Amino acid sequence: MPNNEELRENTMTPNLATVSVGPTPTPTRAKGLDLGALRVPVMVAPMFLVSGPELVIESCRAGLAGSFPTQNARTYEDLVTWLDTIREGISELEKPQWAVSQIAHRTYDRFAAELELMTEYQPDVVITALGSPSRVLDQIHGYGGQVFADVMSVEHARKAADAGADGLVLVCHGAGGHTGRLSPFAFVDEVREFFDGTLVVGGAISTGRGVRAVQALGADMAYMGTRFIGAEESLANEKYRNMLVNAGISGVTATAAVTGVLCSWLNESLDEVGFAPEQLAERGKIDFSNPHGENKPWKNIFGAGQGVGQIDRIAPVAEIAASIAAEYQATG
Ligand SMILES: Cc1cc2nc3c(=O)[nH]c(=O)nc-3n(C[C@H](O)[C@H](O)[C@H](O)COP(=O)(O)O)c2cc1C
């Protein structure tokens, strides 16, 4: 398995070379999420250039659902290696639960090859981003898995529900990465009017108290990204880690100026490339046109959500999960 340092260097470079994978194994347990079997109803959310196999495995070991975005594996072959590593790493666990997020957009040229791999490796959930969940439903349901769709508006939630998604991930205001604009207080209520499947809510949830709060709103589980960038097992480099530990809620800015869509970034990393948050409005979009330039979103401009203030040191997933579980129990 490539080590974390090598994985940290990964970039999104689709490669369609085919690798033969072995015969489809017989599933050893029922697929799909079993929320009651989780220690706390939390999915460690998929994060570009941050989530790798180790984060998934350790999340499962800690009793949470693990996940990663398939495009984090630089090539198709790397993806097969990652999936093998995860399969091996969780094989001894009684009820590991894990997900992958897959870009379902027509322009994503690894889509079909990746979908075939899902049948082979059988994650409990495939989360579709940037495309309709209908593109993966038959294949994932074929082995008993579930399909969740990542949505940021009621309109998209309705479309995904109509398309047959088993679950919806409502990415709300304050989330890291591509962030939503809606408050979970209103969003969950409106979606619950037409959807009674699994509802996952993300956006600045960094504690067990936050998990209880989204359950009180009517959701089934929390989607926690930022809190786990600070895990020892994430692919974040030292610089990123230091900035995370130093930042609080006022240390992040949501802007579309970096990638063209609204994302939440660490101010210190924006500062480093010469874009103080207060200048963003006047200077407009950051210029990434020079391929040899230094400004690379995600790689040296770092994403984080408003829950970043809960990260006061880098700790193993096991420790972070234990503290979330204790907070969750204490507010039960
Ligand atoms: C650095 C970073 C990268 C992310 N990359 C992805 C991604 O590649 N695909 C995806 O579906 N969501 C991505 N997200 C969003 C997360 O899956 C999730 O919605 C978000 O982290 C939840 O909010 P929180 O960070 O406040 O916990 C990313 C989030 C962060 C912080």
Short mmCIF file of C-alpha atoms and ligand atoms in Angstrom, two decimals:
data_model
loop_
_atom_site.label_atom_id
_atom_site.label_comp_id
_atom_site.label_asym_id
_atom_site.label_seq_id
_atom_site.Cartn_x
_atom_site.Cartn_y
_atom_site.Cartn_z
CA MET A 1 0.00 0.00 0.00
CA PRO A 2 1.35 3.48 -0.77
CA ASN A 3 2.20 5.32 2.43
CA ASN A 4 0.45 8.47 3.57
CA GLU A 5 3.26 10.73 2.35
CA GLU A 6 2.91 9.35 -1.19
CA LEU A 7 -0.85 9.56 -1.02
CA ARG A 8 -0.65 13.19 0.09
CA GLU A 9 0.99 13.95 -3.25
CA ASN A 10 -1.98 12.57 -5.16
CA THR A 11 -3.78 14.69 -7.70
CA MET A 12 -6.94 14.04 -9.61
CA THR A 13 -5.68 12.45 -12.82
CA PRO A 14 -8.15 9.96 -14.23
CA ASN A 15 -6.53 6.99 -15.93
CA LEU A 16 -8.71 4.52 -17.68
CA ALA A 17 -6.27 1.65 -17.91
CA THR A 18 -8.08 -1.50 -16.92
CA VAL A 19 -6.90 -3.80 -14.23
CA SER A 20 -8.40 -7.21 -13.87
CA VAL A 21 -10.03 -7.71 -10.52
CA GLY A 22 -10.80 -11.13 -9.17
CA PRO A 23 -14.14 -12.92 -9.18
CA THR A 24 -16.93 -11.24 -7.28
CA PRO A 25 -16.86 -12.54 -3.70
CA THR A 26 -20.03 -13.70 -2.05
CA PRO A 27 -21.16 -11.00 0.39
CA THR A 28 -20.53 -12.13 3.95
CA ARG A 29 -23.08 -9.79 5.51
CA ALA A 30 -26.05 -7.68 4.57
CA LYS A 31 -25.07 -4.48 2.78
CA GLY A 32 -26.40 -1.02 3.41
CA LEU A 33 -26.03 1.11 6.52
CA ASP A 34 -27.13 -0.30 9.84
CA LEU A 35 -27.32 2.82 11.97
CA GLY A 36 -28.03 0.92 15.14
CA ALA A 37 -24.75 -0.92 14.78
CA LEU A 38 -22.69 2.29 14.72
CA ARG A 39 -21.21 3.59 17.96
CA VAL A 40 -22.48 7.05 17.08
CA PRO A 41 -24.54 7.85 13.95
CA VAL A 42 -21.69 9.59 12.14
CA MET A 43 -20.25 9.23 8.69
CA VAL A 44 -16.73 10.57 8.31
CA ALA A 45 -17.35 12.52 5.12
CA PRO A 46 -15.43 12.07 1.87
CA MET A 47 -12.84 14.81 1.36
CA PHE A 48 -10.76 15.56 -1.71
CA LEU A 49 -7.04 14.94 -1.09
CA VAL A 50 -7.76 14.29 2.60
CA SER A 51 -9.52 10.90 2.87
CA GLY A 52 -7.58 7.74 2.08
CA PRO A 53 -7.81 4.07 3.03
CA GLU A 54 -6.32 4.57 6.49
CA LEU A 55 -8.97 7.13 7.44
CA VAL A 56 -11.72 4.78 6.20
CA ILE A 57 -10.34 1.76 8.06
CA GLU A 58 -9.77 3.63 11.33
CA SER A 59 -13.23 5.21 11.14
CA CYS A 60 -14.76 1.73 10.82
CA ARG A 61 -12.59 0.45 13.68
CA ALA A 62 -13.81 3.34 15.83
CA GLY A 63 -17.46 2.41 15.17
CA LEU A 64 -18.20 5.21 12.69
CA ALA A 65 -18.97 4.92 8.98
CA GLY A 66 -15.88 5.68 6.88
CA SER A 67 -15.79 7.08 3.36
CA PHE A 68 -13.57 8.50 0.63
CA PRO A 69 -14.10 10.08 -2.80
CA THR A 70 -12.95 7.74 -5.57
CA GLN A 71 -11.11 10.54 -7.35
CA ASN A 72 -8.63 10.71 -4.47
CA ALA A 73 -6.96 7.65 -5.94
CA ARG A 74 -4.83 9.11 -8.70
CA THR A 75 -5.37 6.25 -11.15
CA TYR A 76 -7.76 3.37 -11.60
CA GLU A 77 -4.99 1.00 -10.48
CA ASP A 78 -4.48 3.05 -7.32
CA LEU A 79 -8.20 2.86 -6.67
CA VAL A 80 -8.09 -0.94 -6.89
CA THR A 81 -5.17 -0.94 -4.42
CA TRP A 82 -7.07 1.35 -2.05
CA LEU A 83 -10.17 -0.83 -2.21
CA ASP A 84 -8.08 -3.96 -1.58
CA THR A 85 -6.48 -2.22 1.40
CA ILE A 86 -9.86 -1.28 2.83
CA ARG A 87 -11.29 -4.75 2.30
CA GLU A 88 -8.31 -6.27 4.08
CA GLY A 89 -8.23 -3.63 6.82
CA ILE A 90 -11.86 -4.12 7.85
CA SER A 91 -12.07 -7.87 7.28
CA GLU A 92 -11.77 -8.71 10.97
CA LEU A 93 -14.45 -6.24 12.08
CA GLU A 94 -17.89 -7.52 12.93
CA LYS A 95 -19.91 -4.81 11.24
CA PRO A 96 -17.74 -2.33 9.35
CA GLN A 97 -19.75 0.28 7.48
CA TRP A 98 -18.25 2.34 4.72
CA ALA A 99 -19.08 4.42 1.68
CA VAL A 100 -17.47 5.86 -1.39
CA SER A 101 -18.47 9.05 -3.08
CA GLN A 102 -18.48 8.91 -6.81
CA ILE A 103 -18.75 11.71 -9.34
CA ALA A 104 -21.80 10.84 -11.42
CA HIS A 105 -21.34 13.63 -13.96
CA ARG A 106 -21.28 12.62 -17.63
CA THR A 107 -17.90 14.22 -18.14
CA TYR A 108 -16.20 12.07 -15.50
CA ASP A 109 -14.47 9.51 -17.68
CA ARG A 110 -13.66 6.98 -14.96
CA PHE A 111 -17.35 6.66 -14.07
CA ALA A 112 -18.18 3.32 -15.78
CA ALA A 113 -14.97 1.60 -14.71
CA GLU A 114 -15.45 2.74 -11.11
CA LEU A 115 -19.03 1.56 -11.07
CA GLU A 116 -17.91 -1.95 -12.00
CA LEU A 117 -15.53 -1.88 -9.03
CA MET A 118 -18.42 -1.14 -6.68
CA THR A 119 -19.95 -4.53 -7.43
CA GLU A 120 -16.63 -6.14 -6.69
CA TYR A 121 -15.89 -4.34 -3.41
CA GLN A 122 -19.44 -3.67 -2.26
CA PRO A 123 -19.32 -0.54 -0.13
CA ASP A 124 -22.48 -0.21 1.97
CA VAL A 125 -23.27 3.11 0.36
CA VAL A 126 -22.34 4.89 -2.83
CA ILE A 127 -22.81 8.64 -2.52
CA THR A 128 -23.29 10.37 -5.82
CA ALA A 129 -21.99 13.88 -6.32
CA LEU A 130 -22.46 16.18 -9.33
CA GLY A 131 -24.90 13.94 -11.16
CA SER A 132 -28.07 11.91 -10.82
CA PRO A 133 -28.11 8.92 -8.47
CA SER A 134 -30.15 7.11 -11.14
CA ARG A 135 -26.88 6.41 -12.97
CA VAL A 136 -25.73 4.00 -10.26
CA LEU A 137 -28.93 2.68 -8.71
CA ASP A 138 -29.29 -0.64 -10.53
CA GLN A 139 -25.68 -1.61 -10.09
CA ILE A 140 -25.52 -0.77 -6.38
CA HIS A 141 -28.93 -2.21 -5.54
CA GLY A 142 -27.82 -5.32 -7.43
CA TYR A 143 -25.53 -6.30 -4.55
CA GLY A 144 -27.76 -4.89 -1.82
CA GLY A 145 -25.94 -1.58 -1.37
CA GLN A 146 -27.58 1.81 -0.91
CA VAL A 147 -27.33 4.98 -2.94
CA PHE A 148 -27.24 8.39 -1.27
CA ALA A 149 -27.16 11.69 -3.13
CA ASP A 150 -25.23 14.73 -2.00
CA VAL A 151 -27.56 17.76 -2.33
CA MET A 152 -27.54 21.43 -1.42
CA SER A 153 -31.04 22.56 -2.36
CA VAL A 154 -34.61 21.35 -1.87
CA GLU A 155 -34.97 21.11 -5.65
CA HIS A 156 -32.00 18.75 -5.94
CA ALA A 157 -33.20 16.80 -2.93
CA ARG A 158 -36.56 16.28 -4.60
CA LYS A 159 -34.98 15.22 -7.89
CA ALA A 160 -32.73 12.72 -6.14
CA ALA A 161 -35.64 11.37 -4.10
CA ASP A 162 -37.72 11.01 -7.28
CA ALA A 163 -34.82 9.21 -8.94
CA GLY A 164 -34.95 6.59 -6.18
CA ALA A 165 -32.08 7.54 -3.85
CA ASP A 166 -32.15 5.59 -0.58
CA GLY A 167 -30.63 8.47 1.31
CA LEU A 168 -29.94 12.18 0.96
CA VAL A 169 -26.92 14.02 2.27
CA LEU A 170 -27.93 17.61 2.99
CA VAL A 171 -24.78 19.71 2.87
CA CYS A 172 -25.65 22.84 4.82
CA HIS A 173 -24.22 26.24 5.63
CA GLY A 174 -20.87 26.17 7.38
CA ALA A 175 -19.64 22.96 5.72
CA GLY A 176 -16.06 22.56 4.57
CA GLY A 177 -15.26 21.99 0.90
CA HIS A 178 -18.13 22.77 -1.46
CA THR A 179 -20.40 24.32 1.09
CA GLY A 180 -24.15 24.74 1.17
CA ARG A 181 -26.06 27.96 1.74
CA LEU A 182 -29.07 26.59 3.62
CA SER A 183 -29.67 26.33 7.33
CA PRO A 184 -30.28 22.75 8.47
CA PHE A 185 -33.21 23.99 10.59
CA ALA A 186 -35.19 24.83 7.48
CA PHE A 187 -33.64 22.37 5.04
CA VAL A 188 -34.36 19.20 7.05
CA ASP A 189 -37.99 20.17 7.67
CA GLU A 190 -38.69 20.88 4.01
CA VAL A 191 -37.05 17.67 2.83
CA ARG A 192 -38.81 15.58 5.47
CA GLU A 193 -42.12 16.69 3.95
CA PHE A 194 -41.47 14.45 0.93
CA PHE A 195 -38.64 12.09 1.89
CA ASP A 196 -38.66 9.40 4.55
CA GLY A 197 -35.43 7.64 3.61
CA THR A 198 -32.12 8.04 5.42
CA LEU A 199 -31.27 11.69 5.97
CA VAL A 200 -27.67 12.68 6.60
CA VAL A 201 -26.80 16.26 7.53
CA GLY A 202 -23.41 17.93 7.15
CA GLY A 203 -22.10 21.40 7.87
CA ALA A 204 -19.99 22.51 10.84
CA ILE A 205 -20.89 19.48 12.98
CA SER A 206 -17.79 18.80 15.02
CA THR A 207 -19.09 17.38 18.30
CA GLY A 208 -21.38 14.67 19.65
CA ARG A 209 -23.73 17.48 20.69
CA GLY A 210 -24.04 18.45 17.04
CA VAL A 211 -24.92 14.86 16.16
CA ARG A 212 -27.73 14.90 18.74
CA ALA A 213 -28.89 18.24 17.36
CA VAL A 214 -29.33 17.01 13.80
CA GLN A 215 -31.19 13.96 15.10
CA ALA A 216 -33.50 16.28 17.00
CA LEU A 217 -34.13 18.11 13.72
CA GLY A 218 -35.26 14.87 12.07
CA ALA A 219 -32.07 13.58 10.45
CA ASP A 220 -30.70 10.08 10.95
CA MET A 221 -27.02 10.78 11.04
CA ALA A 222 -24.31 13.43 10.84
CA TYR A 223 -21.74 13.89 8.09
CA MET A 224 -18.49 15.14 9.61
CA GLY A 225 -15.63 16.24 7.41
CA THR A 226 -13.58 19.07 8.87
CA ARG A 227 -13.28 17.48 12.34
CA PHE A 228 -11.45 14.53 10.74
CA ILE A 229 -8.99 16.51 8.60
CA GLY A 230 -7.24 16.81 11.95
CA ALA A 231 -6.99 13.03 12.34
CA GLU A 232 -3.53 11.48 12.30
CA GLU A 233 -4.78 9.10 9.62
CA SER A 234 -5.89 11.82 7.18
CA LEU A 235 -3.77 12.72 4.16
CA ALA A 236 -3.46 16.38 5.24
CA ASN A 237 0.16 17.60 5.35
CA GLU A 238 1.88 19.34 8.29
CA LYS A 239 1.19 22.85 7.08
CA TYR A 240 -2.52 22.13 6.66
CA ARG A 241 -2.64 20.52 10.11
CA ASN A 242 -0.99 23.49 11.79
CA MET A 243 -3.38 25.94 10.17
CA LEU A 244 -6.35 23.82 11.26
CA VAL A 245 -5.26 23.70 14.87
CA ASN A 246 -4.74 27.49 14.92
CA ALA A 247 -8.03 28.42 13.25
CA GLY A 248 -11.45 29.10 14.70
CA ILE A 249 -14.73 30.00 13.07
CA SER A 250 -13.41 33.41 11.99
CA GLY A 251 -10.43 31.70 10.36
CA VAL A 252 -12.46 30.38 7.41
CA THR A 253 -14.06 32.15 4.46
CA ALA A 254 -16.63 30.81 2.04
CA THR A 255 -16.03 32.18 -1.44
CA ALA A 256 -16.53 31.16 -5.05
CA ALA A 257 -13.40 33.07 -6.05
CA VAL A 258 -11.10 30.06 -5.87
CA THR A 259 -12.85 27.36 -7.90
CA GLY A 260 -15.93 29.11 -9.28
CA VAL A 261 -18.27 27.41 -6.78
CA LEU A 262 -18.82 28.32 -3.16
CA CYS A 263 -16.17 26.64 -1.01
CA SER A 264 -15.00 27.23 2.52
CA TRP A 265 -11.24 27.82 2.88
CA LEU A 266 -8.76 28.49 5.65
CA ASN A 267 -7.94 32.21 5.62
CA GLU A 268 -4.30 31.57 6.45
CA SER A 269 -3.88 29.50 3.27
CA LEU A 270 -5.62 32.20 1.21
CA ASP A 271 -3.30 34.78 2.76
CA GLU A 272 -0.27 32.71 1.80
CA VAL A 273 -1.11 32.88 -1.90
CA GLY A 274 -1.72 36.60 -1.67
CA PHE A 275 -5.48 36.68 -1.27
CA ALA A 276 -6.56 38.10 2.01
CA PRO A 277 -10.24 37.25 2.44
CA GLU A 278 -11.21 40.93 2.51
CA GLN A 279 -9.59 41.42 -0.93
CA LEU A 280 -11.44 38.56 -2.60
CA ALA A 281 -14.48 40.61 -3.52
CA GLU A 282 -12.47 43.34 -5.15
CA ARG A 283 -9.90 41.12 -6.90
CA GLY A 284 -12.44 38.60 -8.11
CA LYS A 285 -11.53 35.11 -9.17
CA ILE A 286 -8.08 33.79 -8.35
CA ASP A 287 -6.09 33.16 -11.53
CA PHE A 288 -5.14 29.52 -11.94
CA SER A 289 -4.40 29.86 -15.65
CA ASN A 290 -0.65 29.35 -15.28
CA PRO A 291 -0.14 25.60 -14.89
CA HIS A 292 3.28 26.25 -13.37
CA GLY A 293 1.89 28.75 -10.91
CA GLU A 294 1.83 28.04 -7.22
CA ASN A 295 -1.88 28.60 -6.57
CA LYS A 296 -3.51 25.22 -6.38
CA PRO A 297 -6.91 24.93 -4.74
CA TRP A 298 -7.03 21.99 -2.29
CA LYS A 299 -3.28 21.42 -2.57
CA ASN A 300 -2.01 24.66 -1.08
CA ILE A 301 -5.26 26.51 -0.52
CA PHE A 302 -6.82 24.38 2.17
CA GLY A 303 -10.51 23.66 2.72
CA ALA A 304 -12.18 23.65 6.14
CA GLY A 305 -15.62 24.41 7.50
CA GLN A 306 -16.90 26.53 10.37
CA GLY A 307 -16.51 23.65 12.83
CA VAL A 308 -12.72 24.01 12.63
CA GLY A 309 -12.56 25.58 16.11
CA GLN A 310 -13.10 22.16 17.70
CA ILE A 311 -9.72 20.94 16.44
CA ASP A 312 -7.19 21.85 19.08
CA ARG A 313 -4.62 19.19 18.26
CA ILE A 314 -3.95 16.39 15.82
CA ALA A 315 -5.21 13.10 17.27
CA PRO A 316 -5.91 9.55 16.07
CA VAL A 317 -9.40 8.80 14.75
CA ALA A 318 -9.95 6.50 17.76
CA GLU A 319 -9.50 9.44 20.12
CA ILE A 320 -11.67 11.84 18.13
CA ALA A 321 -14.41 9.21 17.90
CA ALA A 322 -14.22 8.52 21.63
CA SER A 323 -14.68 12.18 22.44
CA ILE A 324 -17.61 12.50 20.02
CA ALA A 325 -19.18 9.38 21.55
CA ALA A 326 -18.75 10.74 25.09
CA GLU A 327 -20.36 14.07 24.13
CA TYR A 328 -23.15 12.20 22.39
CA GLN A 329 -23.83 10.04 25.45
CA ALA A 330 -23.70 13.01 27.78
CA THR A 331 -26.43 14.80 25.86
CA GLY A 332 -28.69 11.75 25.45
C1 LIG B 1 -11.10 19.61 2.46
C2 LIG B 1 -12.43 19.10 2.05
C3 LIG B 1 -12.57 18.42 0.86
C4 LIG B 1 -13.82 17.93 0.47
N1 LIG B 1 -13.92 17.22 -0.69
C5 LIG B 1 -15.09 16.63 -1.03
C6 LIG B 1 -15.18 15.77 -2.16
O1 LIG B 1 -14.20 15.54 -2.87
N2 LIG B 1 -16.38 15.21 -2.45
C7 LIG B 1 -17.48 15.44 -1.68
O2 LIG B 1 -18.55 14.90 -1.98
N3 LIG B 1 -17.44 16.26 -0.62
C8 LIG B 1 -16.26 16.83 -0.26
N4 LIG B 1 -16.18 17.63 0.87
C9 LIG B 1 -17.40 17.88 1.64
C10 LIG B 1 -17.59 16.83 2.71
O3 LIG B 1 -17.89 15.58 2.15
C11 LIG B 1 -18.73 17.24 3.69
O4 LIG B 1 -19.87 17.63 2.97
C12 LIG B 1 -18.32 18.38 4.59
O5 LIG B 1 -17.00 18.19 5.03
C13 LIG B 1 -19.24 18.48 5.81
O6 LIG B 1 -19.02 19.66 6.51
P1 LIG B 1 -17.89 19.88 7.65
O7 LIG B 1 -16.59 19.92 6.91
O8 LIG B 1 -18.24 21.17 8.23
O9 LIG B 1 -17.96 18.74 8.60
C14 LIG B 1 -14.95 18.13 1.29
C15 LIG B 1 -14.80 18.82 2.51
C16 LIG B 1 -13.56 19.29 2.89
C17 LIG B 1 -13.42 19.99 4.21
#
